[in-house]
Tab-separated table of C-alpha atoms in Angstrom:
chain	number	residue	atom	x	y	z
V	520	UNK	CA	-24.747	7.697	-185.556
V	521	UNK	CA	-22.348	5.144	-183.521
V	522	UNK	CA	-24.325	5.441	-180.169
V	523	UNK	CA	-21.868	4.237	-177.975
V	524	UNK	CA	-19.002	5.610	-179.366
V	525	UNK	CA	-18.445	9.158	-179.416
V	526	UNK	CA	-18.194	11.491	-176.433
V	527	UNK	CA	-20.288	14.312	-177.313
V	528	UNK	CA	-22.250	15.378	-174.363
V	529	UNK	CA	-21.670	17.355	-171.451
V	530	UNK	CA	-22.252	16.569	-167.388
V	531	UNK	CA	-25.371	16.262	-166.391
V	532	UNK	CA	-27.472	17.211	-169.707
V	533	UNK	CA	-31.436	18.158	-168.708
V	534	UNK	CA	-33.988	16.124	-169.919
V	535	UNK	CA	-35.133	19.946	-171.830
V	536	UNK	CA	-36.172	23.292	-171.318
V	537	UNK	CA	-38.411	23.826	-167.797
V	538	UNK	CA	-39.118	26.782	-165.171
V	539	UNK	CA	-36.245	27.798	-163.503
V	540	UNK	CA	-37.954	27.537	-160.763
V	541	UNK	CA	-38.919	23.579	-161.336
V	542	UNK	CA	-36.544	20.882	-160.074
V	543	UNK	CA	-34.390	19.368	-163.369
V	544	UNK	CA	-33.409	16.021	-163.482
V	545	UNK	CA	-30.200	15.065	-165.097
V	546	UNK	CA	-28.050	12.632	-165.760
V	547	UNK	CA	-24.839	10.949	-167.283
V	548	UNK	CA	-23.987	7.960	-169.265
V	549	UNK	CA	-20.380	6.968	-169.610
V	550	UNK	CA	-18.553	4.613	-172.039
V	551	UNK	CA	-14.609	3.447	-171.064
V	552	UNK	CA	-14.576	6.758	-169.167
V	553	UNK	CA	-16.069	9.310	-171.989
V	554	UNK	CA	-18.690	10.740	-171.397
V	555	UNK	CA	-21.318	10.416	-174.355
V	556	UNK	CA	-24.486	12.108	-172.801
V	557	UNK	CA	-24.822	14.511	-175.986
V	558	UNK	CA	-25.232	10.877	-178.048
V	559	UNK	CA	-28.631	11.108	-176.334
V	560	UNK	CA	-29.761	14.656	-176.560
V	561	UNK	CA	-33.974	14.835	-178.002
V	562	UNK	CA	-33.436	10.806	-178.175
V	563	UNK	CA	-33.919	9.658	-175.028
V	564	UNK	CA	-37.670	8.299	-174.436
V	565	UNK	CA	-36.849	6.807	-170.824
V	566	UNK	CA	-33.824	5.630	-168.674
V	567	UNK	CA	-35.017	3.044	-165.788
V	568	UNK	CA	-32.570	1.685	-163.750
V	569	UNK	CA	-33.771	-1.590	-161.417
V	570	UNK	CA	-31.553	-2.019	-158.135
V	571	UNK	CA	-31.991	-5.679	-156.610
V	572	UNK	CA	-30.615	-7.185	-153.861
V	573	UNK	CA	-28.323	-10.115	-153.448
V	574	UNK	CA	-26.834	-11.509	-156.604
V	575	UNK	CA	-29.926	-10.594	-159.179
V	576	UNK	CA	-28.276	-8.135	-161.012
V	577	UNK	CA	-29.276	-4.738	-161.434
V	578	UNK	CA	-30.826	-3.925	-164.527
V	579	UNK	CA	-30.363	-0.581	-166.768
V	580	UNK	CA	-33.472	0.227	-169.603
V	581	UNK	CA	-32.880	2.992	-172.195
V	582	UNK	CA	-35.136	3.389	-174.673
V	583	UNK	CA	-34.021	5.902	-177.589
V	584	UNK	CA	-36.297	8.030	-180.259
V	585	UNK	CA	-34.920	6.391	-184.053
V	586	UNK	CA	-37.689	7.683	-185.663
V	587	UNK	CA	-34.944	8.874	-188.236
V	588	UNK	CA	-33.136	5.335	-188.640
V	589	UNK	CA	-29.868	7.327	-188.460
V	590	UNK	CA	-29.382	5.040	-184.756
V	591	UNK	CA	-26.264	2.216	-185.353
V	592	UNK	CA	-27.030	-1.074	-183.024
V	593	UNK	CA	-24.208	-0.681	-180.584
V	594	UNK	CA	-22.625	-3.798	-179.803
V	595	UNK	CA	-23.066	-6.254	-177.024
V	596	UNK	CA	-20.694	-6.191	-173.973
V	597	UNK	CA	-20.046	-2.431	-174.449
V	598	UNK	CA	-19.143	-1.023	-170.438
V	599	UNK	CA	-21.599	1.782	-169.031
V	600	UNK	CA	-21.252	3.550	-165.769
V	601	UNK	CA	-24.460	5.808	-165.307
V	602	UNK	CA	-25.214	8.865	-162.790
V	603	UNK	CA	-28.579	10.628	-162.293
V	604	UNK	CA	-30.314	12.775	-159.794
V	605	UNK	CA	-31.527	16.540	-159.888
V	606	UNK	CA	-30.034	19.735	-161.340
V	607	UNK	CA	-30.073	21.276	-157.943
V	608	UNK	CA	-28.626	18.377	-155.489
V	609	UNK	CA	-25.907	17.165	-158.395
V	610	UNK	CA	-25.589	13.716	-159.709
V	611	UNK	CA	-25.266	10.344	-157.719
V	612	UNK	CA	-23.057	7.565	-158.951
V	613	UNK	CA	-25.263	4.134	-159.711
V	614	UNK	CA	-22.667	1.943	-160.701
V	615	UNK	CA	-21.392	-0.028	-164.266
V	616	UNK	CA	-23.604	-1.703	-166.217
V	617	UNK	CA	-22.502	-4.565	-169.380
V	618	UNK	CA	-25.099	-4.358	-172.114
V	619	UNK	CA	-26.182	-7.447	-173.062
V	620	UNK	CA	-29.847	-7.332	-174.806
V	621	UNK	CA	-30.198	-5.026	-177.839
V	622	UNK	CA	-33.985	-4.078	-179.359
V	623	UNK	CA	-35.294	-2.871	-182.291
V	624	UNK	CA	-38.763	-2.408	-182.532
V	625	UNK	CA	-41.759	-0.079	-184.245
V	626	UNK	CA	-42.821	1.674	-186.247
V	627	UNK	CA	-42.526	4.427	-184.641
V	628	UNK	CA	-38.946	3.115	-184.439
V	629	UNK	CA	-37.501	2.803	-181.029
V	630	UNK	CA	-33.983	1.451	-179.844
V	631	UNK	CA	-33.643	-0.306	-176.546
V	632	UNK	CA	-30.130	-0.791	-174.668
V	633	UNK	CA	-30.438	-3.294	-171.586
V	634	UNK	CA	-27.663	-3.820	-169.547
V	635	UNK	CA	-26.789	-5.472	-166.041
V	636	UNK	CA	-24.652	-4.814	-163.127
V	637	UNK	CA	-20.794	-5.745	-164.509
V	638	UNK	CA	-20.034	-6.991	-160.942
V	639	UNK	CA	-22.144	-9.831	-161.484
V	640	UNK	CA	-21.005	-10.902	-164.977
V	641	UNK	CA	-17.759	-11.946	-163.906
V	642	UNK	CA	-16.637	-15.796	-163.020
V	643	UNK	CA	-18.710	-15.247	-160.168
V	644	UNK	CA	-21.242	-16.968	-162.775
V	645	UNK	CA	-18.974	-20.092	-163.904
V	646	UNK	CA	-19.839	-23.527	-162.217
V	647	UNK	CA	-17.274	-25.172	-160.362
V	648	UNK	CA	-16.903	-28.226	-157.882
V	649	UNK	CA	-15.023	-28.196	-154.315
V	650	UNK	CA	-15.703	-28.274	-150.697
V	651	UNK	CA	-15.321	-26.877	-147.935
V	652	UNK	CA	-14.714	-28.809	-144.275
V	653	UNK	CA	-14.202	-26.889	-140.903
V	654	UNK	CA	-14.304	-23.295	-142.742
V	655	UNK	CA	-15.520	-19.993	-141.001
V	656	UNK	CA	-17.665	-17.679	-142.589
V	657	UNK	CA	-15.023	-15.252	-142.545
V	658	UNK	CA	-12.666	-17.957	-144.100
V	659	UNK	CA	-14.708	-18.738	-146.873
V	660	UNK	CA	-16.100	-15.293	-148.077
V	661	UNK	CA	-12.370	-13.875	-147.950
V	662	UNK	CA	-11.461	-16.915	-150.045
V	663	UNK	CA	-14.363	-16.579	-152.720
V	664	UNK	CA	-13.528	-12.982	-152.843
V	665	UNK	CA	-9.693	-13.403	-153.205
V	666	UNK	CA	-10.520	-16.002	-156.353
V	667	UNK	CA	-12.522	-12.927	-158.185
V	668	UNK	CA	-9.915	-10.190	-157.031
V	669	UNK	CA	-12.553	-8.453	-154.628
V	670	UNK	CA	-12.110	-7.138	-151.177
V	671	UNK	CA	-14.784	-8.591	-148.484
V	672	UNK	CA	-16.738	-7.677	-146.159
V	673	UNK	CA	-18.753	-9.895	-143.169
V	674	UNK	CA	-20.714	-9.010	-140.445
V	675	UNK	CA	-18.911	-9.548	-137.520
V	676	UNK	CA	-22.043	-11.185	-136.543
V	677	UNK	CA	-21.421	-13.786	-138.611
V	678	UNK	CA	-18.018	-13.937	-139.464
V	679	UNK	CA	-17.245	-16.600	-136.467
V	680	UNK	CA	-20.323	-19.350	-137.625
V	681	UNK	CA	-18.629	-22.292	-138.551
V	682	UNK	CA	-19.731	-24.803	-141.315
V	683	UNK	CA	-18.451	-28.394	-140.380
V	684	UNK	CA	-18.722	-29.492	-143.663
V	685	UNK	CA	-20.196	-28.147	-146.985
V	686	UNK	CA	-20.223	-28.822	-150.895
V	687	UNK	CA	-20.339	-26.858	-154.262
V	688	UNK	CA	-21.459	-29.168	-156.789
V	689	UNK	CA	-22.144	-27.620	-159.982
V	690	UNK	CA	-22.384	-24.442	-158.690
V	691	UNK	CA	-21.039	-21.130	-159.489
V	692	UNK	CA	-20.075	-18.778	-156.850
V	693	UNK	CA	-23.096	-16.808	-156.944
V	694	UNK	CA	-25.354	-19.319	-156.112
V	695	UNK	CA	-23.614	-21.083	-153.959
V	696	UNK	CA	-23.100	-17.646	-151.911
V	697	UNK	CA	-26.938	-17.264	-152.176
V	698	UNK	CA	-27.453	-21.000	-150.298
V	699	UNK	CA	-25.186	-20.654	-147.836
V	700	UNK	CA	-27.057	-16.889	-147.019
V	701	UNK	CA	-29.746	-18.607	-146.948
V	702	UNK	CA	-28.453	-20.480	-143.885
V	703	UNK	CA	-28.181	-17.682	-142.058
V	704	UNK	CA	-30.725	-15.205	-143.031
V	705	UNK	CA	-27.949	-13.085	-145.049
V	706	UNK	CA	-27.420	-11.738	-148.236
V	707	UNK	CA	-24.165	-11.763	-150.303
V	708	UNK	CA	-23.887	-9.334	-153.262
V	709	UNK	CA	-20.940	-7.322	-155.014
V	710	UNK	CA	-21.099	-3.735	-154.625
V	711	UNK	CA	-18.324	-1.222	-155.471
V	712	UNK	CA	-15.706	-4.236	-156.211
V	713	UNK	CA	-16.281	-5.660	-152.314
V	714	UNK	CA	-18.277	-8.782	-151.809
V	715	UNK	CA	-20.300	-7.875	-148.993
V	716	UNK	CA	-22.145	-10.884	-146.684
V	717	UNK	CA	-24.352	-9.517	-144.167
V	718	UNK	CA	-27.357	-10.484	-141.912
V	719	UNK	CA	-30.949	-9.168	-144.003
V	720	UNK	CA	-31.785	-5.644	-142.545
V	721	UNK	CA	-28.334	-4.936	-140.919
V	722	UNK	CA	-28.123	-2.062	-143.674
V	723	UNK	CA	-24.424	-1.384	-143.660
V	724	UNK	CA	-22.637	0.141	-146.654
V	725	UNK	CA	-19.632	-1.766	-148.273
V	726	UNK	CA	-17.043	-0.054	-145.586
V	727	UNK	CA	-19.699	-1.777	-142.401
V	728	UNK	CA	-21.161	1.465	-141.381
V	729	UNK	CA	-24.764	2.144	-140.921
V	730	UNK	CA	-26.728	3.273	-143.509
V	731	UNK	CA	-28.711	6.328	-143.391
V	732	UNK	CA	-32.340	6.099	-142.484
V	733	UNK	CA	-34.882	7.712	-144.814
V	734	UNK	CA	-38.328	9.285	-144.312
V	735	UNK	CA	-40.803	9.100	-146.808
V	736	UNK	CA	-44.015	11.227	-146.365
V	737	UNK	CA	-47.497	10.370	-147.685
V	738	UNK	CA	-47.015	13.495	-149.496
V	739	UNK	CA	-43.831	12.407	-151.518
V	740	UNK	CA	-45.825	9.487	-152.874
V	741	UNK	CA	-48.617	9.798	-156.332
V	742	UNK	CA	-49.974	6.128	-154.911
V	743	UNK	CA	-48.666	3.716	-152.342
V	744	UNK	CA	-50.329	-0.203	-151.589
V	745	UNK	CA	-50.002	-1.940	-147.724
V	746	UNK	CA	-51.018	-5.551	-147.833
V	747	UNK	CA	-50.938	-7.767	-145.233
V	748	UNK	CA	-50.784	-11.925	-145.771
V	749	UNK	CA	-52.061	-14.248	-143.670
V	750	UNK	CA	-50.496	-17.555	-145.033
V	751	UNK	CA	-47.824	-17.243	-143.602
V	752	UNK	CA	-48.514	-15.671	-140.373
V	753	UNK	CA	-47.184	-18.445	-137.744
V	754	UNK	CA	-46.611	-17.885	-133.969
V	755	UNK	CA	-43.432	-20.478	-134.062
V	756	UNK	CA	-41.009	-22.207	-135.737
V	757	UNK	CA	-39.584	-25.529	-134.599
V	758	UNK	CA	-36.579	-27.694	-135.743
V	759	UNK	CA	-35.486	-30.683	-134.885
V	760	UNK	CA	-32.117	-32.229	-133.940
V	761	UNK	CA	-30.404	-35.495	-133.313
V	762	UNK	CA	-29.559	-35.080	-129.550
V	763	UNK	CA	-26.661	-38.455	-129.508
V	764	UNK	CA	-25.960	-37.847	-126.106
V	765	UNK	CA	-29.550	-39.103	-125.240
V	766	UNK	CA	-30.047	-41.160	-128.494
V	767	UNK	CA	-33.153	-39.320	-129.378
V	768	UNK	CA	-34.532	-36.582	-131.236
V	769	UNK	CA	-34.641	-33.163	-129.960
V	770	UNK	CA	-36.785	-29.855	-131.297
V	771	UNK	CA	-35.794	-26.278	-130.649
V	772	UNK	CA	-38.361	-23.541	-130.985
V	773	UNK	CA	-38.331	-20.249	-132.024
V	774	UNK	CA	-40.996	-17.980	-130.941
V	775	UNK	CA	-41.377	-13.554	-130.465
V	776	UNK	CA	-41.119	-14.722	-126.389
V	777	UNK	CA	-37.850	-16.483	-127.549
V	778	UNK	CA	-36.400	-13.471	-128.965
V	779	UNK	CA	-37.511	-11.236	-126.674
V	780	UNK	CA	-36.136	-13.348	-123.468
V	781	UNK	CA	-32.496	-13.553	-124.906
V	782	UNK	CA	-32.428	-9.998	-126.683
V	783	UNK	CA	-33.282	-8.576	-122.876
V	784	UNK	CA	-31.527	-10.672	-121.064
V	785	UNK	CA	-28.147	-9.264	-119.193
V	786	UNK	CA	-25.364	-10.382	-116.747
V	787	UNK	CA	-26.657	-11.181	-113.507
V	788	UNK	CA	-24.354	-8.714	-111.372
V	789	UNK	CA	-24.915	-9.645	-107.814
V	790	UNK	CA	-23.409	-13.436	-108.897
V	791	UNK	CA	-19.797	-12.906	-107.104
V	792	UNK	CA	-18.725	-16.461	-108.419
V	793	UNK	CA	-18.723	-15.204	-112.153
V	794	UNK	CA	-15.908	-12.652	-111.341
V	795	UNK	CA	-16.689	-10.392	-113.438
V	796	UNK	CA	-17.334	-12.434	-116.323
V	797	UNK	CA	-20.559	-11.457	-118.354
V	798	UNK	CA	-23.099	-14.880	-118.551
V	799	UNK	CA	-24.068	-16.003	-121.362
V	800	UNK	CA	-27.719	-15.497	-121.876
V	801	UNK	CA	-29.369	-18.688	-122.625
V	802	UNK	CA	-32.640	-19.478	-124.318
V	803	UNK	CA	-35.567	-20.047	-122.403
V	804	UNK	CA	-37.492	-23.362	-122.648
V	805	UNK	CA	-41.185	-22.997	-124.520
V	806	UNK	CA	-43.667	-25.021	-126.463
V	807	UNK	CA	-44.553	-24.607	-129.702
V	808	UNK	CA	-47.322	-21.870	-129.553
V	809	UNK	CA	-50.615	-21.082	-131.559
V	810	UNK	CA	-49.756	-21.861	-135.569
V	811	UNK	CA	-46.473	-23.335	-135.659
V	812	UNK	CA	-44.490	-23.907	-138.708
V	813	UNK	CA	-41.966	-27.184	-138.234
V	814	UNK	CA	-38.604	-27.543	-140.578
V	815	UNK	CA	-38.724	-31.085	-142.198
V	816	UNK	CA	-34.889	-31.383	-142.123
V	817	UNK	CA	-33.674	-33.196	-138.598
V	818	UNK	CA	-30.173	-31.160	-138.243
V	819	UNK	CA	-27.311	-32.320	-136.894
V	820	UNK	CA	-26.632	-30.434	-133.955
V	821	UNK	CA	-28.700	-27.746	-131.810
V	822	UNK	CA	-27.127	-25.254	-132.967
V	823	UNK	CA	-27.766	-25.539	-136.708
V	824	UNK	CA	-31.403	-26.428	-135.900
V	825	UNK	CA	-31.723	-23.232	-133.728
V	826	UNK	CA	-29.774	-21.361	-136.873
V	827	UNK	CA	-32.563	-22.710	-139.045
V	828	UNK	CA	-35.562	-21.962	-136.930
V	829	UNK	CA	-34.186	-18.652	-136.406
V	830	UNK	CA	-33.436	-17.745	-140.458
V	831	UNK	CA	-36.896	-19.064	-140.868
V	832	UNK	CA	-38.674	-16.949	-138.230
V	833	UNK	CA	-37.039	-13.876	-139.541
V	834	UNK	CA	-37.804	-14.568	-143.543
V	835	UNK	CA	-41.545	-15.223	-141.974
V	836	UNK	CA	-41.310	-12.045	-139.759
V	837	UNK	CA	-40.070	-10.139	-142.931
V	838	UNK	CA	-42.966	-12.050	-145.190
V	839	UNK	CA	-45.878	-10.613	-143.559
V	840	UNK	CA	-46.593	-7.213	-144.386
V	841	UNK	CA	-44.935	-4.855	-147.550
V	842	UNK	CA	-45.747	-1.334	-148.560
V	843	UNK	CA	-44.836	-0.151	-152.166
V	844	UNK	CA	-44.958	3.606	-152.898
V	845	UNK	CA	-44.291	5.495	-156.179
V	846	UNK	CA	-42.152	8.512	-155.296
V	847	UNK	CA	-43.526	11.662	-156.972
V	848	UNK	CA	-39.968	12.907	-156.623
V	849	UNK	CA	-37.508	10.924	-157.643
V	850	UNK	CA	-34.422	10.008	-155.352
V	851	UNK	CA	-31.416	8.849	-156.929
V	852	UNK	CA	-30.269	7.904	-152.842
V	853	UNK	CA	-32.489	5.501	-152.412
V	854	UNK	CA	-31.123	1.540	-153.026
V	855	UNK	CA	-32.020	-1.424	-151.335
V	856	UNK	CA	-30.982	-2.396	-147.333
V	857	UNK	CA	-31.629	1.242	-146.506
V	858	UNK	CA	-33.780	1.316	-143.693
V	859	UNK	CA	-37.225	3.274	-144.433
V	860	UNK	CA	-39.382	5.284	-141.964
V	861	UNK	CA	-43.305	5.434	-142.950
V	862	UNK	CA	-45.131	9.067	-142.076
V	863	UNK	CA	-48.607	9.904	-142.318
V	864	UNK	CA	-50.101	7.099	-143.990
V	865	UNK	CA	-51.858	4.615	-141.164
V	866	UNK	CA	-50.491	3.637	-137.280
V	867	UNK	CA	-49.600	0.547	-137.463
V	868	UNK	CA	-47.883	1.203	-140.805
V	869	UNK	CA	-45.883	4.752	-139.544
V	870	UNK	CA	-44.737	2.163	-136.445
V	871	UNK	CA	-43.215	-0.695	-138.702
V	872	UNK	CA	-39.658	-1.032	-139.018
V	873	UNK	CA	-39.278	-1.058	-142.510
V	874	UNK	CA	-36.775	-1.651	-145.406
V	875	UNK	CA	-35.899	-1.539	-148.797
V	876	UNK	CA	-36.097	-4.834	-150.813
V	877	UNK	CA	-36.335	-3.060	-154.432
V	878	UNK	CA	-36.432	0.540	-156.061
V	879	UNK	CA	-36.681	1.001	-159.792
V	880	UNK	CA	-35.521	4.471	-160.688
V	881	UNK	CA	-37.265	6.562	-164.074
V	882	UNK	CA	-36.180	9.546	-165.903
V	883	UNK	CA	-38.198	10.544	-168.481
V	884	UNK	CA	-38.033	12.626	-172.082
V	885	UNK	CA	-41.195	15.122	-170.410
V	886	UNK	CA	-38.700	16.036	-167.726
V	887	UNK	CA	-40.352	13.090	-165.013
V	888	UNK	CA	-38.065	11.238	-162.494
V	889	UNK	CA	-39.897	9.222	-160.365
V	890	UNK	CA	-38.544	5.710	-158.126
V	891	UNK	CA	-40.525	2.817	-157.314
V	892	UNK	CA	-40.049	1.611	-153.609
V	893	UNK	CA	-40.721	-1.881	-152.362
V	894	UNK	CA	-40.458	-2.158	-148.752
V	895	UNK	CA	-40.567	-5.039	-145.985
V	896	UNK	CA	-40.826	-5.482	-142.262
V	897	UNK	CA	-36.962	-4.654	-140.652
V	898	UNK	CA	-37.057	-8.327	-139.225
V	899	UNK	CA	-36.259	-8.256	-135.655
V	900	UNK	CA	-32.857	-9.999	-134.680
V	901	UNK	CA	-32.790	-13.226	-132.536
V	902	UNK	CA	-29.430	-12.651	-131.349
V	903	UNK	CA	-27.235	-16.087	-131.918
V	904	UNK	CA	-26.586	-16.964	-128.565
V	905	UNK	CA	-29.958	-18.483	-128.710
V	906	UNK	CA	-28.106	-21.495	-130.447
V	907	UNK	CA	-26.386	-22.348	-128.189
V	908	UNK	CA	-27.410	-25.186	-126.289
């Protein structure tokens, strides 16, 4: 049987025969636009589909019954596009997958077909050399997306930082995407053809609007796991800076009164000399407080050693607790970035502000579809006038 090359199936073939009354998973598998579901029909042991965020691909699992032998390897670089959900709610789209990893294993013989996200297997991956002087964040993601035939899109957030100077040295794309999000506490990724370069947490689809929430019960979960790490639990971050105006070195600090000061701080209205013009908040002096974790690198300016202590504050913020939760219930809706309300579980862990770093979706041949749900603290934003000096 050529696997992968005859349509034969039908949208949105059940797993087999269950109560009418029981929710059905299905699902679809695709190759060059034909649909070739039926190829898997009393086959299929388990489909598990990984969704990552950033540039680590997403990764697609089949596993296939060739207890027979009558299975043909299909070949490598064959083009999936694969849809699941339930009977009653219809399928949801998850995107094209390249396979590249082909198993054979047993006895009892089994066939496994891996395959990753095609967005990321395209020069995105190839090393190149060039750099980049006075460029906007805007500027350069519309550039790198222009050279791969992608539309963009940045947080306006973010779209106005400005990187003095910068090189890619032996880097592809990708990674060099991934450092400079890095700088700024963002993520770049390809999604739907669009590279997308946003601040962590803002959970925006690929046209900028807001994702929608999603509440997850103790009772949709078989088992969930809370942990809480103290390593890493500091009260500060500080940075330091070569201030040349007074020949010296100079620290910033980023602390929860930091954030809180310039997120609440507004336009003083009874000023009459401003004219109507809103002030910019500015960031209030502090000390280092309680543990205190300090950047080795002395930074150039203020502002990119306030950018730093702030990226770091927020990966630190996000770094302390996570909750992971095996949904009973399957839901083909859930990806990463959405943001994730707790119920019923504990306080303190119903009050977090969470989101979705990782789900790993799995249909099985009894009928099962189940998703895997890693979650971390919604970090809370220091806006980026606290950079400024």
């Amino acid at each position: 049987m050529d696997l992968l090359g005859t349509a034969t199936g039908m949208l949105g073939k059940v797993f087999g025969a269950q109560d009418d009354l029981a929710p059905v998973p299905i699902y679809r598998i695709t190759k060059d636009g034909k649909d070739i579901t039926g190829a898997f029909t009393g086959r299929l042991i388990s489909l598990t589909l990984e969704e990552n965020r950033g540039f680590t691909a997403d990764q697609l699992d089949i596993e296939l019954d060739d207890s027979d032998g009558a299975l043909e390897l299909p070949s490598r670089g064959a083009k999936l596009a694969v849809a699941f959900g339930w009977q009653h709610e219809g399928l949801v789209d998850k995107g094209k997958f390249v396979v590249d990893e082909i198993t054979h294993e047993g006895p009892p013989d089994r066939l496994i077909i891996r395959a990753r996200s095609a967005d990321l297997r395209s020069g995105l991956t190839t090393k190149r050399e060039t750099s980049y002087h006075n460029v906007s964040l805007l500027d350069l993601v519309n550039l790198i997306a222009q050279r791969h035939n992608l539309g963009a899109m940045i947080a306006s957030a973010l779209a106005n930082q400005l990187l003095s100077h910068i090189d890619q040295t032996g880097e592809s794309d990708a990674s060099f995407l991934t450092r400079v999000s890095k700088m700024f506490d963002a993520i770049a990724t390809v999604k739907a053809d669009k590279l997308l370069f946003t601040k962590i947490g803002q959970s925006l689809t690929a046209s900028g609007k807001p994702l929608r929430p999603m509440t997850i019960t103790r009772q949709s979960g078989d088992r969930h796991h809370f942990s809480v790490v103290d390593r890493e639990s500091f009260d500060s971050v500080v940075a330091y800076y070569q201030d040349t105006r007074a020949a010296k070195k100079g620290q910033v600090v980023v602390t929860a009164v930091t954030e809180k000061s310039t997120s609440t701080s507004t336009n003083t209205s009874g000023n009459k000399s401003q004219k109507g013009k809103r002030k910019k908040p500015e960031a209030p002096v502090v000390e280092p407080t309680g543990n205190t974790k300090e950047l080795r690198h002395t930074y150039a300016s203020k502002t990119n050693a306030m950018r730093a202590a702030r990226s770091e504050w927020q990966r630190i913020q996000r770094g302390v607790a996570s909750f992971s939760m095996t949904l009973a219930r399957g839901d083909a809706g859930l990806f990463p970035e959405v943001p994730v309300t707790i119920r019923g579980i504990k306080p303190q862990i119903d009050s977090t502000d969470w989101i979705l770093a990782k789900t790993r979706h799995t249909l099985d041949a009894h009928g099962g579809f189940t998703t895997q749900i890693e979650l971390e603290i919604k970090a809370t934003e220091v806006p980026d006038e606290a950079a400024d000096p």
